[in-house]
mmCIF file of C-alpha atoms and ligand atoms in Angstrom:
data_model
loop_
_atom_site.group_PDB
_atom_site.id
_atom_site.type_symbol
_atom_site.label_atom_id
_atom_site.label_comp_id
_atom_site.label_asym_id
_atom_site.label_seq_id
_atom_site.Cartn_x
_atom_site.Cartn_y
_atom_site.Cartn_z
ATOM 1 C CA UNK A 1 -18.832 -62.792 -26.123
ATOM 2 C CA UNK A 2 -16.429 -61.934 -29.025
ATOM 3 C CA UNK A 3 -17.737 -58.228 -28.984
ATOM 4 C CA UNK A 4 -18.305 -57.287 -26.041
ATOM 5 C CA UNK A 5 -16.769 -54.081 -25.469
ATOM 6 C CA UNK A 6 -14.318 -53.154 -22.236
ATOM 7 C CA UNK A 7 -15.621 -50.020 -20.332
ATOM 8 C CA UNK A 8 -14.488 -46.733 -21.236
ATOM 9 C CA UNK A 9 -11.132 -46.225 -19.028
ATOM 10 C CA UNK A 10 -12.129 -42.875 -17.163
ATOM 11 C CA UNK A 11 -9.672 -40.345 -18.504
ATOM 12 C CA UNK A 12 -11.958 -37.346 -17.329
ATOM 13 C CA UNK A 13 -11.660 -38.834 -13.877
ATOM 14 C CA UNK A 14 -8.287 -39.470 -13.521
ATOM 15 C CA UNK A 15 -7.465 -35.881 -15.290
ATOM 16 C CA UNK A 16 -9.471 -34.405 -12.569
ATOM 17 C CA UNK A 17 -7.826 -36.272 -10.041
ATOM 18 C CA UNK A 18 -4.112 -35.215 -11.396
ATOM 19 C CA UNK A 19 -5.468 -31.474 -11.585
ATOM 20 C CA UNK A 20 -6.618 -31.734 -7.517
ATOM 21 C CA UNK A 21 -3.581 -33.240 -6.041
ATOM 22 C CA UNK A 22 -1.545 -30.697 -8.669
ATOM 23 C CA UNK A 23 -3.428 -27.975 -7.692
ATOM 24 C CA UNK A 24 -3.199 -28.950 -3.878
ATOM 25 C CA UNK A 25 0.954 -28.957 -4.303
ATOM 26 C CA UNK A 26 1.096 -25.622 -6.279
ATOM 27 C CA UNK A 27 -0.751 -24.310 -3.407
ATOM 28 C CA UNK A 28 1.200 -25.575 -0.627
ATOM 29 C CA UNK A 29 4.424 -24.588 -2.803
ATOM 30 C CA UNK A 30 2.877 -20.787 -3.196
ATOM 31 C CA UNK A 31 2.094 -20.192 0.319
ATOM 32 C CA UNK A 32 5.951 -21.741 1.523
ATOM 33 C CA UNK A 33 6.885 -19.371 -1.409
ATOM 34 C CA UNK A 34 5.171 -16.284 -0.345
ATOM 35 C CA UNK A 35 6.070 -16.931 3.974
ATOM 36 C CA UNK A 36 9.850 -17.164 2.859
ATOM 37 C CA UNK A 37 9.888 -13.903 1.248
ATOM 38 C CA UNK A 38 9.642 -10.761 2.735
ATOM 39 C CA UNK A 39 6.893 -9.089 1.281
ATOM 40 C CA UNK A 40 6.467 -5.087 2.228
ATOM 41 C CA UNK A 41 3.151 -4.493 1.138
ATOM 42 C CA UNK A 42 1.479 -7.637 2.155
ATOM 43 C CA UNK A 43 -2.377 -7.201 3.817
ATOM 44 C CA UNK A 44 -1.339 -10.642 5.512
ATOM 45 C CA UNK A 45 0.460 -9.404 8.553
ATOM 46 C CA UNK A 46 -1.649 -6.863 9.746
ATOM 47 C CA UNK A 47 -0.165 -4.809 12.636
ATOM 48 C CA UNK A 48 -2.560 -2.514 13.725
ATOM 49 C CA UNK A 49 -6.633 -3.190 15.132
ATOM 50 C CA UNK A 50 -8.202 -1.815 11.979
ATOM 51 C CA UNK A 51 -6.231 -4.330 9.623
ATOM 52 C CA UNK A 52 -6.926 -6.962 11.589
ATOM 53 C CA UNK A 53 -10.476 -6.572 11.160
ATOM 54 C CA UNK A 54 -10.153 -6.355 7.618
ATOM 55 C CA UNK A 55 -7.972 -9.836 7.519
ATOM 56 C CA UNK A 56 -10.382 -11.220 9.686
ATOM 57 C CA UNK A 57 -12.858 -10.759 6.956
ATOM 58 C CA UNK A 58 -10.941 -11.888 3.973
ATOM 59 C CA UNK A 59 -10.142 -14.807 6.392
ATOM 60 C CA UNK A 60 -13.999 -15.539 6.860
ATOM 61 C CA UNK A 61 -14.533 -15.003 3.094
ATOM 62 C CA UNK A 62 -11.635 -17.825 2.167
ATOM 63 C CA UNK A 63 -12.885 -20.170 4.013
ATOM 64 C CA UNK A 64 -16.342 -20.099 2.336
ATOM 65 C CA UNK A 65 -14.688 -20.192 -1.443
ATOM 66 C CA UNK A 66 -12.860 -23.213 0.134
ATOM 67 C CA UNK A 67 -16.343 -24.848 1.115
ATOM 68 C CA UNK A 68 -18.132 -24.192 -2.350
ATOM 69 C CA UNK A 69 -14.904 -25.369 -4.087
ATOM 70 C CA UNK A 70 -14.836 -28.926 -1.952
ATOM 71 C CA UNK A 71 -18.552 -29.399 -2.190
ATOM 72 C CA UNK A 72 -18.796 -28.013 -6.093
ATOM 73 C CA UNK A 73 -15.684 -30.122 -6.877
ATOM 74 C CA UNK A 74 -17.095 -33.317 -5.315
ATOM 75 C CA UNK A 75 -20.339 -33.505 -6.745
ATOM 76 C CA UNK A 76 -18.751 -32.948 -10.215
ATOM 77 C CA UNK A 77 -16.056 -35.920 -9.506
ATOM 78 C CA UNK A 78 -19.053 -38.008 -7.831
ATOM 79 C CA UNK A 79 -21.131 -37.137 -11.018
ATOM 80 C CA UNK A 80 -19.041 -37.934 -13.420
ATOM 81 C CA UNK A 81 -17.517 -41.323 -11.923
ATOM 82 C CA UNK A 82 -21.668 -42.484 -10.975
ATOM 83 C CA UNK A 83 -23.476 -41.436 -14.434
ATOM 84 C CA UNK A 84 -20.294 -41.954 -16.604
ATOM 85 C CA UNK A 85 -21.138 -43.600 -19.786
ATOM 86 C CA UNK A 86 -21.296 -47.314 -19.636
ATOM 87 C CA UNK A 87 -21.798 -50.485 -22.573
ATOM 88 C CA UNK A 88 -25.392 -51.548 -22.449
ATOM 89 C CA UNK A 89 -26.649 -48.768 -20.388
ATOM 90 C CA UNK A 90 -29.689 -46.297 -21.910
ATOM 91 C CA UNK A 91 -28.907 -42.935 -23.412
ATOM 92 C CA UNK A 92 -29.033 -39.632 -21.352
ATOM 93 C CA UNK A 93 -32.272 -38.546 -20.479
ATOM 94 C CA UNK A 94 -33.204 -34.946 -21.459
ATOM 95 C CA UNK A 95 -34.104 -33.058 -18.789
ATOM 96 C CA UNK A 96 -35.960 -29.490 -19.290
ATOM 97 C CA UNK A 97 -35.448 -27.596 -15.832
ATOM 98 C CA UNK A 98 -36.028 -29.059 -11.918
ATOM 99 C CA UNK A 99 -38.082 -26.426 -9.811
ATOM 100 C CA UNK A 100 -36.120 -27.644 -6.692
ATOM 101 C CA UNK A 101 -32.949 -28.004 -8.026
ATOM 102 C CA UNK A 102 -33.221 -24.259 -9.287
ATOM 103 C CA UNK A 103 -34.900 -23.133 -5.954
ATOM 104 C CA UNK A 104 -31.985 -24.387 -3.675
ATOM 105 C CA UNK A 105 -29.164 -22.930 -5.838
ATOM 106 C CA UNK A 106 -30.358 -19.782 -6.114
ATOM 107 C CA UNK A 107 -31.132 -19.665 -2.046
ATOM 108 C CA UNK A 108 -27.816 -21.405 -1.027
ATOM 109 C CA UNK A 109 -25.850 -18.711 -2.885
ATOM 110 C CA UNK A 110 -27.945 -15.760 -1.110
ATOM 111 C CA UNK A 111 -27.527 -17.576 2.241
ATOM 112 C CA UNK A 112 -23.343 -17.535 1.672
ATOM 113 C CA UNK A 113 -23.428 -13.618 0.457
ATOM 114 C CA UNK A 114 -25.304 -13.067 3.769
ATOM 115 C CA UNK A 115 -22.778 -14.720 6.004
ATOM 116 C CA UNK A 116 -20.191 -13.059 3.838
ATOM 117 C CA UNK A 117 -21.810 -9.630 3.799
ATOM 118 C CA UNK A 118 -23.152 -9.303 7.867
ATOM 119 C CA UNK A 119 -19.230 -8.734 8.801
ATOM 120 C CA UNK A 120 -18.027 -6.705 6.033
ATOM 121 C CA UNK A 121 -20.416 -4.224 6.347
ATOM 122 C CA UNK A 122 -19.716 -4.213 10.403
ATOM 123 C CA UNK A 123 -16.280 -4.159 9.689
ATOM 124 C CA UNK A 124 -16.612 -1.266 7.435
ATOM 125 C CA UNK A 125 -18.621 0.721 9.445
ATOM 126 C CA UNK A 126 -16.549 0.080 12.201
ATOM 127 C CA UNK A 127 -13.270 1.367 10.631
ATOM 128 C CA UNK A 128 -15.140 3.880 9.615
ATOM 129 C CA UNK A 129 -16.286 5.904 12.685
ATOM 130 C CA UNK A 130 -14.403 8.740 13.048
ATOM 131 C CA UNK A 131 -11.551 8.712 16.328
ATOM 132 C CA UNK A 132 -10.069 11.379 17.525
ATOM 133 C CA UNK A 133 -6.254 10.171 17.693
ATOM 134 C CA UNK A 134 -3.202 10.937 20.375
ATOM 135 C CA UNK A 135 -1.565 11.865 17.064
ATOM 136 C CA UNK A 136 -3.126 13.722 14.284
ATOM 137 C CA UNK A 137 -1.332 13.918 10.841
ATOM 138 C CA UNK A 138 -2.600 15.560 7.440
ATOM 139 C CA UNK A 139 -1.685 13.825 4.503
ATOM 140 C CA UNK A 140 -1.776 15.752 1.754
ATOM 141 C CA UNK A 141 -1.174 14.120 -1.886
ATOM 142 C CA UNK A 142 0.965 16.149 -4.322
ATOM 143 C CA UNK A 143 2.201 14.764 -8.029
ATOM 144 C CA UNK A 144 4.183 12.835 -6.773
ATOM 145 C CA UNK A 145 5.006 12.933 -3.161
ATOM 146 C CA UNK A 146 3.690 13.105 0.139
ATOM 147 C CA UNK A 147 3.197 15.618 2.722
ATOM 148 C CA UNK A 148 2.809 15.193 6.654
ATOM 149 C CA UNK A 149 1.793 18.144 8.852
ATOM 150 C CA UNK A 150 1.979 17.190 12.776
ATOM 151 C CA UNK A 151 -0.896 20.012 13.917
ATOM 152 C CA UNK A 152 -0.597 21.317 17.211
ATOM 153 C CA UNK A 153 3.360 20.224 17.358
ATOM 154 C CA UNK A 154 4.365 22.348 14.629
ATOM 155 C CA UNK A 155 6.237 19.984 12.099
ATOM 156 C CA UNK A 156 6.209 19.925 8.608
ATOM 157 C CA UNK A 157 7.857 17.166 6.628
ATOM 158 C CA UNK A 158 7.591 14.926 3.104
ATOM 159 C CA UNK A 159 7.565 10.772 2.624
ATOM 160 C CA UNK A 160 8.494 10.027 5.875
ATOM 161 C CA UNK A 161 5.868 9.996 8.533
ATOM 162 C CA UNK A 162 6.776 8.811 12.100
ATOM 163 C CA UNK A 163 4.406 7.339 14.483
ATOM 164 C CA UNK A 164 4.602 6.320 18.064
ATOM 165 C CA UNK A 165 3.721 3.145 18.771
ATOM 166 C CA UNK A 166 0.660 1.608 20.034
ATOM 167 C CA UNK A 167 -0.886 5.120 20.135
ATOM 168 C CA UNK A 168 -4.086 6.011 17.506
ATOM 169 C CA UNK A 169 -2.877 8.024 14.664
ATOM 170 C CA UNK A 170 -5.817 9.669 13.063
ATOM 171 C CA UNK A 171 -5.389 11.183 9.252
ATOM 172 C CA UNK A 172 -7.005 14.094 7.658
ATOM 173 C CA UNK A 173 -6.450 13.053 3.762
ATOM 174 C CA UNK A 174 -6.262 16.184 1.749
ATOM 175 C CA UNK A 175 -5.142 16.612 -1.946
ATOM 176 C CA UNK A 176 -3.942 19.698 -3.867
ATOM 177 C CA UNK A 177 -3.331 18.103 -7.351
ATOM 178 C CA UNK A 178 -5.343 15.101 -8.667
ATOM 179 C CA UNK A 179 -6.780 11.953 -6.699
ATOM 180 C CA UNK A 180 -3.825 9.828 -4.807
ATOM 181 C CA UNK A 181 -4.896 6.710 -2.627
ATOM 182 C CA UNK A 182 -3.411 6.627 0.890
ATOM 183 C CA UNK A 183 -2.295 3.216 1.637
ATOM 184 C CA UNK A 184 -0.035 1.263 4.500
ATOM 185 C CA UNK A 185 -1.354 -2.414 3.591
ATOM 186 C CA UNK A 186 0.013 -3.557 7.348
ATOM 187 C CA UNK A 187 -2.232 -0.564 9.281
ATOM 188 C CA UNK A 188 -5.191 -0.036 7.078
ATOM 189 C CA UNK A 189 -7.122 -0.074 3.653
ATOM 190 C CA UNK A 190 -6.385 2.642 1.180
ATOM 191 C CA UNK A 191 -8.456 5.493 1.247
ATOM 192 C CA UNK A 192 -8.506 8.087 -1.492
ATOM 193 C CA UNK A 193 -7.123 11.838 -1.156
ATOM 194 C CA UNK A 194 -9.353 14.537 -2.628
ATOM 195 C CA UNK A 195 -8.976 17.958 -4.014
ATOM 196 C CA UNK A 196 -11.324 20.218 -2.198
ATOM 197 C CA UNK A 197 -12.437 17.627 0.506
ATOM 198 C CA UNK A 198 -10.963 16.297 4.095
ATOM 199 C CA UNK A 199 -11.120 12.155 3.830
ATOM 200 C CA UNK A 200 -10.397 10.636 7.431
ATOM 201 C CA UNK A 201 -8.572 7.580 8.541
ATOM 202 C CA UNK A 202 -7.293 6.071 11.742
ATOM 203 C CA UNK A 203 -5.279 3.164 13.337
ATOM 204 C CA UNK A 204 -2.801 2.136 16.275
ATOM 205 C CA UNK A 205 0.416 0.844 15.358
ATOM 206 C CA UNK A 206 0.927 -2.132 17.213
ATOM 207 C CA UNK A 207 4.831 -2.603 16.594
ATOM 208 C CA UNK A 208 7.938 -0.443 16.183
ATOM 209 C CA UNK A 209 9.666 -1.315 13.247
ATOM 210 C CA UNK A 210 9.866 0.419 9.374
ATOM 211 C CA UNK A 211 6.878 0.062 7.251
ATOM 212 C CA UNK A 212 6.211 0.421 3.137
ATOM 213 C CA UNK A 213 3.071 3.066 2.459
ATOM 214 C CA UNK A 214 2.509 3.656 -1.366
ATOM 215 C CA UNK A 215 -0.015 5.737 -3.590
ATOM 216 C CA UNK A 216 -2.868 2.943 -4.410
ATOM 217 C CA UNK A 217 -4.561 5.377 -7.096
ATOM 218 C CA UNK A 218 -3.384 6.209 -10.902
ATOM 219 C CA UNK A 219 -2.459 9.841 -10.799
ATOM 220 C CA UNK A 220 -0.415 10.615 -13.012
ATOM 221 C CA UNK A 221 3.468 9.727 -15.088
ATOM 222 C CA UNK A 222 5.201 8.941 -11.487
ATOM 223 C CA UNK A 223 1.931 7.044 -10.362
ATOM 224 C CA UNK A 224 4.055 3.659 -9.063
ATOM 225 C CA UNK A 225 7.047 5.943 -7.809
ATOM 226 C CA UNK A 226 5.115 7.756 -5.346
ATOM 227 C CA UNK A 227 6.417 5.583 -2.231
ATOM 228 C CA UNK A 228 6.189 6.690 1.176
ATOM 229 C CA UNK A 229 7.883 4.841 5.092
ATOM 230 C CA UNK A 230 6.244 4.514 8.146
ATOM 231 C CA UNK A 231 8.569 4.421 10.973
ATOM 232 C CA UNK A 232 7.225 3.686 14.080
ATOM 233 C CA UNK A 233 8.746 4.446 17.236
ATOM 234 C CA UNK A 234 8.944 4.604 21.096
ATOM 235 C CA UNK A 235 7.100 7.459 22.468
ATOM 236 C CA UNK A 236 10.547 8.956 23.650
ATOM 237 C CA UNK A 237 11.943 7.886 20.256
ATOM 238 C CA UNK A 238 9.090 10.172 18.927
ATOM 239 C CA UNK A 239 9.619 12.935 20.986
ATOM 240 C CA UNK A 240 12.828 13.005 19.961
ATOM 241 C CA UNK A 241 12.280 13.079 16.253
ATOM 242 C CA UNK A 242 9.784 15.773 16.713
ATOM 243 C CA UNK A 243 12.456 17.769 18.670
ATOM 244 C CA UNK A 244 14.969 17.276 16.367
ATOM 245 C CA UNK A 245 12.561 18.153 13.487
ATOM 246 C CA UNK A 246 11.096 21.451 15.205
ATOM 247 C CA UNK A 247 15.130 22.273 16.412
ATOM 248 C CA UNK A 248 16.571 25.168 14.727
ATOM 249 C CA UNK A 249 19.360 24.940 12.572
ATOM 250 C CA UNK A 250 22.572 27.363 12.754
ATOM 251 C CA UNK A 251 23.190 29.157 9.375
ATOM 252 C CA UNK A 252 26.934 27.772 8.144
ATOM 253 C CA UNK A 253 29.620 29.584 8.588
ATOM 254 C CA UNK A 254 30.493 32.228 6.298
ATOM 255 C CA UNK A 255 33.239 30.772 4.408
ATOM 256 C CA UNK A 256 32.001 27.457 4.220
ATOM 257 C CA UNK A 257 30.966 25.480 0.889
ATOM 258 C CA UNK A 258 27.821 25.028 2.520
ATOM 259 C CA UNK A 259 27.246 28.646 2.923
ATOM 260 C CA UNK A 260 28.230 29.213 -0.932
ATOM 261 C CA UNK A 261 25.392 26.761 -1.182
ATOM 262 C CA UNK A 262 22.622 28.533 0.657
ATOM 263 C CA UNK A 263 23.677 31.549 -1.582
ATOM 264 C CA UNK A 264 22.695 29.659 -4.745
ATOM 265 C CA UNK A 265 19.905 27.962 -3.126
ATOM 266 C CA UNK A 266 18.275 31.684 -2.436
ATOM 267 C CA UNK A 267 19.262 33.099 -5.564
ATOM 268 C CA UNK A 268 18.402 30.320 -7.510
ATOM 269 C CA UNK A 269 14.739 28.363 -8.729
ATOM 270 C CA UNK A 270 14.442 26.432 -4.903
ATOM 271 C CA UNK A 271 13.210 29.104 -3.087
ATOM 272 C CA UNK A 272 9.944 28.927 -5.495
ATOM 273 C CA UNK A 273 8.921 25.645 -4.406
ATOM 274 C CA UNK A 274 10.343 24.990 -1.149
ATOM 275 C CA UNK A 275 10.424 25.614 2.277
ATOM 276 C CA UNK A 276 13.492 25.861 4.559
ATOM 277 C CA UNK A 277 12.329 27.925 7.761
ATOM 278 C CA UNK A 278 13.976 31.683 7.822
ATOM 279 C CA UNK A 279 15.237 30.730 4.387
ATOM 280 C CA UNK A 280 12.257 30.372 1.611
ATOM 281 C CA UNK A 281 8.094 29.903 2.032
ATOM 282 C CA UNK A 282 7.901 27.828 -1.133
ATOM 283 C CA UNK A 283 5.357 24.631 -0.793
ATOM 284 C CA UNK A 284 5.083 23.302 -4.037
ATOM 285 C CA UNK A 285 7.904 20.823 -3.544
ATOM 286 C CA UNK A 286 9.077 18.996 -0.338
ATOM 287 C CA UNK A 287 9.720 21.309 2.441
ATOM 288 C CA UNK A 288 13.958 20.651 2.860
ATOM 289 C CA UNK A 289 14.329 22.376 6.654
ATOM 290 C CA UNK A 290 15.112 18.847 7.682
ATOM 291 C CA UNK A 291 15.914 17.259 4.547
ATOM 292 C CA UNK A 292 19.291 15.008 5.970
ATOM 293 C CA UNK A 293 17.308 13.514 8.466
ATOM 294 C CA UNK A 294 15.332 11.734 5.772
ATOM 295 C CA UNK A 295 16.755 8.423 4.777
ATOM 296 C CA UNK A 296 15.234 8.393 1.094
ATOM 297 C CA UNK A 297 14.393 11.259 -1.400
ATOM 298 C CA UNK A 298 12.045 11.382 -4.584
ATOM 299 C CA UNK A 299 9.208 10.420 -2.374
ATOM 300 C CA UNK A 300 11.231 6.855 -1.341
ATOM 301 C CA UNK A 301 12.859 6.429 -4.945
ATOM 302 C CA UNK A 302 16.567 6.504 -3.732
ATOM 303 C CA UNK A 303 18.317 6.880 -0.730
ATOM 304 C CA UNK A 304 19.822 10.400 0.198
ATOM 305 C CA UNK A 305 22.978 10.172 -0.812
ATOM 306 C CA UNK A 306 25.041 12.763 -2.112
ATOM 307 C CA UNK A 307 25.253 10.657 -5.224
ATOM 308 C CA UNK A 308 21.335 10.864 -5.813
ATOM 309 C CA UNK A 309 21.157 13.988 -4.188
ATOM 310 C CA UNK A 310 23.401 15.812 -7.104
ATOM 311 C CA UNK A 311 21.957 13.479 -9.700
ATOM 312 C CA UNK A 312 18.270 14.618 -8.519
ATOM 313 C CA UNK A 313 19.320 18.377 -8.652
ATOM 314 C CA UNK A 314 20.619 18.322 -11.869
ATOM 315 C CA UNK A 315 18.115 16.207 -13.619
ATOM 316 C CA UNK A 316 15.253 15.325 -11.700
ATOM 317 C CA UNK A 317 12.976 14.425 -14.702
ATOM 318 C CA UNK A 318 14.899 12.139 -15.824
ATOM 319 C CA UNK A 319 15.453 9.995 -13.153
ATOM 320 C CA UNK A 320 11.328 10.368 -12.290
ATOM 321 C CA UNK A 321 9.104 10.792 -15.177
ATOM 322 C CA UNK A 322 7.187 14.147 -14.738
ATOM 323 C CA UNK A 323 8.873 15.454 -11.909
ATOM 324 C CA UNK A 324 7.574 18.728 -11.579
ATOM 325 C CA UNK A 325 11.397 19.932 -10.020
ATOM 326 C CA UNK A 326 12.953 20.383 -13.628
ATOM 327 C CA UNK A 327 16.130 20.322 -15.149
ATOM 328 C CA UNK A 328 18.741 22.484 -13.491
ATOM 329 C CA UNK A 329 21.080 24.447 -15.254
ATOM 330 C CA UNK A 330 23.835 24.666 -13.019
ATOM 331 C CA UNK A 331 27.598 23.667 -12.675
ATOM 332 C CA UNK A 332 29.069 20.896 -10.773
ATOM 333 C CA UNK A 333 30.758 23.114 -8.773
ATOM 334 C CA UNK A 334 27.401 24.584 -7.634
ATOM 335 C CA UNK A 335 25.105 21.381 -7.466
ATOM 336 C CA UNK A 336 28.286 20.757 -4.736
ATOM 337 C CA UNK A 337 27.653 23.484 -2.715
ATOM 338 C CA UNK A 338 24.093 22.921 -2.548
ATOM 339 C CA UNK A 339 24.356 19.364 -1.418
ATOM 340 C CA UNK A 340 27.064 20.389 0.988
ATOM 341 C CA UNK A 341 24.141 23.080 2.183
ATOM 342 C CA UNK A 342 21.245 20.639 1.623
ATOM 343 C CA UNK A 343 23.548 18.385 3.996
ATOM 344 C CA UNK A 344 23.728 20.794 6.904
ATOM 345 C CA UNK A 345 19.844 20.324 7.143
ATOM 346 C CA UNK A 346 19.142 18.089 9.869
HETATM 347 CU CU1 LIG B 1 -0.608 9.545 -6.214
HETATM 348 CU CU2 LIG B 1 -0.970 7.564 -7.463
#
């Protein structure tokens, strides 16, 4: 009687039974965490038909690692409470493999992958057929910025694109540089832009509103600062934008700062790389006809402000690593003008 021992107190239960209910609040904490925030590039809010289909999927594919996690975490709890050690009982017997055990386990897992895999591969096949949009766009990728050509309604602009609603958009993604990834996480998956090949992508917006689009491949210095918006629109909102982009705009007048402005712009580096219509054909940089309609420049880095404007004329590299627009040598007086001209843009 004297030494008989007390059964071990399960600690490995009662650790695993801390780590559940610890794991269950960190959980609930992390999704009231993520809903209160507002989170731009989230995949969880899907507004369009082809993200849907791809949350629908991820939604089918949590709710499996949720079964194998209750059923794995179970049997371990169950095991280790029913064949814990106990005082009296007989050692552990070896065991040396079990046909069936090995037989089910390897079929249960193929079974899951099969139910997991049937409605990806639908999905992606679906998403990937090839539609004809009401609204086609080319996307072209440039270190590090983005370029949007409206074909057949004659508009050419940078970082901004703007959609109508509830009408298919369908891309042609085109590169002239390295490999960017085009990617709106609330429309569709990213899809990579390729030097010397057309990639193609489609979706319907399903709600007006301002949307985050980013770069979703490593291409370079400026990689993480190549931002674009979506904003989508009313058709008549639309087909006002496009007017306004396609309208053209009066030169200023003669004595103006502005016009002092447009005289350094065409005597100066910008009419290499870009484009203002009557003014300059350069398209290595952003074309700037309609520059101060945009509400961000540096491909979404900083809102256009005169501030960031001047700052960005004078000394674009240093405000985004690798910018290919370099240094400018030029007074304050004359970074002026040109802002004043840039401003008369719109
Ligand atoms: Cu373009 Cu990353």
């Amino acid at each position: 009687m004297a030494d008989r021992k007390r059964p071990p107190f399960p600690f490995a239960l009662i650790a695993l039974a801390v780590l559940a209910v610890l794991a269950f609040v960190a959980g609930d904490a992390g999704v009231a965490w993520a809903q209160a925030m507002t989170n731009p590039q989230t995949t969880l809010e899907p507004k369009s038909e082809v993200a849907r289909a791809i949350n629908d999927v991820l939604d089918g594919i949590v709710i499996w690692v949720i079964v194998i996690f209750v059923v794995v975490q179970a049997t371990l709890v169950f095991t280790v409470a029913r064949f814990r050690r106990r005082p009296g009982g007989t050692p552990a017997r070896n065991m040396h493999g079990n046909t069936t055990l090995e037989i089910a386990w390897t079929i249960a897992p193929a079974i899951i992958l099969a139910f997991i895999a049937v409605p990806t591969v639908k999905t992606i096949f679906a998403n990937a057929k090839h539609t004809t949009g009401d609204v086609t766009v080319r996307a072209i990728g440039h270190q590090w910025w983005w370029e949007f050509q409206y074909p057949g309604r004659g508009v050419l602009t940078a970082n901004e694109l703007h959609l109508p609603v509830n009408k298919t958009v369908s891309f042609e993604l085109e590169s002239v540089d390295v490999i960017h990834s085009f990617w709106i996480p609330a429309f569709a998956g990213k899809k990579d832009l390729i030097p010397g090949r057309t990639n193609h992508l489609w979706f319907t917006p399903e709600q007006t509103g301002t949307f985050a689009g980013q770069c979703a491949e490593f291409c370079g210095a400026s990689h993480a600062n190549m931002y674009f918006k979506i904003v989508v629109q009313t058709q008549e909102e639309f087909d006002a934008w496009v007017a306004q982009q396609k309208a053209p705009v009066a030169p200023p007048d003669s004595a103006s700062l502005a016009a002092r402005g447009l005289a350094i712009f065409q005597k100066g580096q910008c009419v290499a790389c870009h484009m203002i219509d009557g003014v300059s054909y350069g398209v290595v940089g952003p074309n700037l006809g309609k520059l101060s309609t945009r509400s961000t420049i540096a491909a979404g880095m900083f809102p256009n402000d005169d501030q960031h404007l001047t700052d960005w004329i004078k000394n674009a590299p240093s405000l985004k690593p690798g910018s290919l627009m370099t240094r400018q040598d030029v007074s304050d007086e004359d970074v002026a003008a040109l802002v004043a001209y840039l401003r008369t843009r719109r």
